[in-house]
GROMACS .gro file of C-alpha atoms in nm:
model
  111
    1MET     CA    1   0.754   0.349  -2.732
    2SER     CA    2   1.129   0.345  -2.747
    3GLY     CA    3   1.285   0.204  -2.432
    4TRP     CA    4   0.974   0.012  -2.337
    5THR     CA    5   0.977  -0.358  -2.266
    6ALA     CA    6   0.801  -0.598  -2.500
    7GLY     CA    7   0.544  -0.654  -2.224
    8GLU     CA    8   0.474  -0.283  -2.195
    9ARG     CA    9   0.431  -0.247  -2.572
   10LEU     CA   10   0.190  -0.539  -2.571
   11ALA     CA   11   0.000  -0.390  -2.276
   12VAL     CA   12  -0.036  -0.056  -2.458
   13ASP     CA   13  -0.191  -0.234  -2.753
   14ARG     CA   14  -0.398  -0.478  -2.549
   15TYR     CA   15  -0.537  -0.256  -2.272
   16PHE     CA   16  -0.488   0.104  -2.389
   17GLU     CA   17  -0.583   0.082  -2.759
   18GLY     CA   18  -0.232   0.191  -2.857
   19ASP     CA   19  -0.244   0.509  -2.648
   20GLY     CA   20   0.106   0.531  -2.500
   21GLU     CA   21   0.032   0.854  -2.314
   22LEU     CA   22  -0.264   0.696  -2.138
   23PHE     CA   23  -0.047   0.399  -2.046
   24LEU     CA   24   0.222   0.626  -1.902
   25ALA     CA   25  -0.036   0.819  -1.698
   26PHE     CA   26  -0.178   0.492  -1.565
   27LYS     CA   27   0.172   0.364  -1.488
   28ALA     CA   28   0.258   0.682  -1.295
   29THR     CA   29  -0.059   0.648  -1.089
   30CYS     CA   30   0.020   0.283  -1.019
   31ILE     CA   31   0.375   0.361  -0.912
   32ALA     CA   32   0.243   0.613  -0.660
   33GLN     CA   33  -0.010   0.354  -0.541
   34PHE     CA   34   0.261   0.089  -0.499
   35GLN     CA   35   0.405   0.291  -0.211
   36ALA     CA   36   0.063   0.301  -0.042
   37ASP     CA   37   0.019  -0.073  -0.106
   38PHE     CA   38   0.359  -0.145   0.049
   39SER     CA   39   0.263   0.051   0.360
   40ALA     CA   40  -0.077  -0.118   0.380
   41ALA     CA   41   0.087  -0.460   0.343
   42ALA     CA   42   0.332  -0.378   0.623
   43ALA     CA   43   0.037  -0.288   0.845
   44ALA     CA   44  -0.147  -0.607   0.748
   45ILE     CA   45   0.161  -0.814   0.827
   46ALA     CA   46   0.207  -0.642   1.163
   47ALA     CA   47  -0.157  -0.717   1.246
   48GLN     CA   48  -0.135  -1.069   1.097
   49ASP     CA   49  -0.435  -0.978   0.884
   50ARG     CA   50  -0.457  -1.236   0.604
   51VAL     CA   51  -0.768  -1.083   0.452
   52ALA     CA   52  -0.607  -0.740   0.413
   53LEU     CA   53  -0.284  -0.883   0.271
   54ARG     CA   54  -0.474  -1.102   0.028
   55ARG     CA   55  -0.682  -0.805  -0.089
   56ILE     CA   56  -0.365  -0.602  -0.158
   57VAL     CA   57  -0.206  -0.888  -0.350
   58HIS     CA   58  -0.527  -0.947  -0.547
   59SER     CA   59  -0.531  -0.585  -0.658
   60LEU     CA   60  -0.164  -0.592  -0.753
   61LYS     CA   61  -0.220  -0.904  -0.963
   62SER     CA   62  -0.442  -0.719  -1.208
   63VAL     CA   63  -0.241  -0.398  -1.209
   64LEU     CA   64   0.087  -0.575  -1.281
   65GLN     CA   65  -0.066  -0.762  -1.573
   66THR     CA   66  -0.220  -0.442  -1.710
   67LEU     CA   67   0.123  -0.278  -1.693
   68GLY     CA   68   0.270  -0.557  -1.905
   69HIS     CA   69   0.445  -0.743  -1.626
   70ASP     CA   70   0.276  -1.078  -1.671
   71GLU     CA   71   0.543  -1.264  -1.472
   72LEU     CA   72   0.485  -1.038  -1.171
   73GLY     CA   73   0.110  -1.070  -1.215
   74ALA     CA   74   0.149  -1.449  -1.209
   75ALA     CA   75   0.366  -1.424  -0.897
   76ALA     CA   76   0.096  -1.215  -0.732
   77ARG     CA   77  -0.168  -1.471  -0.833
   78ASP     CA   78   0.040  -1.748  -0.675
   79LEU     CA   79   0.097  -1.537  -0.365
   80GLU     CA   80  -0.275  -1.470  -0.334
   81GLN     CA   81  -0.331  -1.843  -0.297
   82LEU     CA   82  -0.034  -1.875  -0.061
   83VAL     CA   83  -0.173  -1.605   0.166
   84HIS     CA   84  -0.507  -1.783   0.168
   85ALA     CA   85  -0.389  -2.137   0.231
   86SER     CA   86  -0.036  -2.149   0.372
   87ALA     CA   87   0.143  -2.081   0.696
   88TRP     CA   88   0.166  -1.713   0.781
   89ALA     CA   89   0.547  -1.714   0.769
   90GLN     CA   90   0.535  -1.842   0.409
   91ALA     CA   91   0.284  -1.574   0.314
   92VAL     CA   92   0.499  -1.300   0.467
   93SER     CA   93   0.810  -1.431   0.295
   94GLY     CA   94   0.622  -1.446  -0.033
   95TRP     CA   95   0.504  -1.090   0.013
   96HIS     CA   96   0.857  -0.964   0.073
   97GLY     CA   97   0.972  -1.139  -0.244
   98LEU     CA   98   0.693  -0.984  -0.451
   99GLU     CA   99   0.753  -0.642  -0.300
  100GLN     CA  100   1.123  -0.655  -0.388
  101ALA     CA  101   1.044  -0.775  -0.740
  102ILE     CA  102   0.810  -0.477  -0.790
  103VAL     CA  103   1.071  -0.239  -0.651
  104SER     CA  104   1.326  -0.380  -0.895
  105ALA     CA  105   1.094  -0.391  -1.198
  106PHE     CA  106   0.981  -0.031  -1.157
  107ALA     CA  107   1.313   0.110  -1.029
  108LEU     CA  108   1.152   0.225  -0.705
  109PRO     CA  109   1.350   0.342  -0.404
  110PRO     CA  110   1.463   0.046  -0.191
  111ARG     CA  111   1.235  -0.046   0.098
   0.00000   0.00000   0.00000
C-alpha cells in the first residue's frame, strides 16, 4: 500500500477487509465510471434535470467515501442537498466544483 493516501489505506481496511487488490480493481472501475457520470451530469445540466443530477451526486457520495475520499464524499453530500433545495445556478456551480475536485483527486484528464 505504498504511495496510498491515509484515506485509501483506511478504506482498504474498512470496506475491503484489507484486500488491496480488490480495492484497486474497484477504484479502476470507479474511475471509468466517473467519465460516464461526468457526461450524464452534463446532459442533466443541459436539460435542467435536478432529479438526474441529484441521483448522480448521490451515487458519487457513497463511491467517494468507499474510495477513502471522505472530504469529497462530504462535498457530494452537501451538493446533493444544494441540488435539491437551491437555485439551479448554485447547483450547477457546485457540480462543476465537485467535478474538478474529482478530476484533481484522481489525476483524471482535464474536462
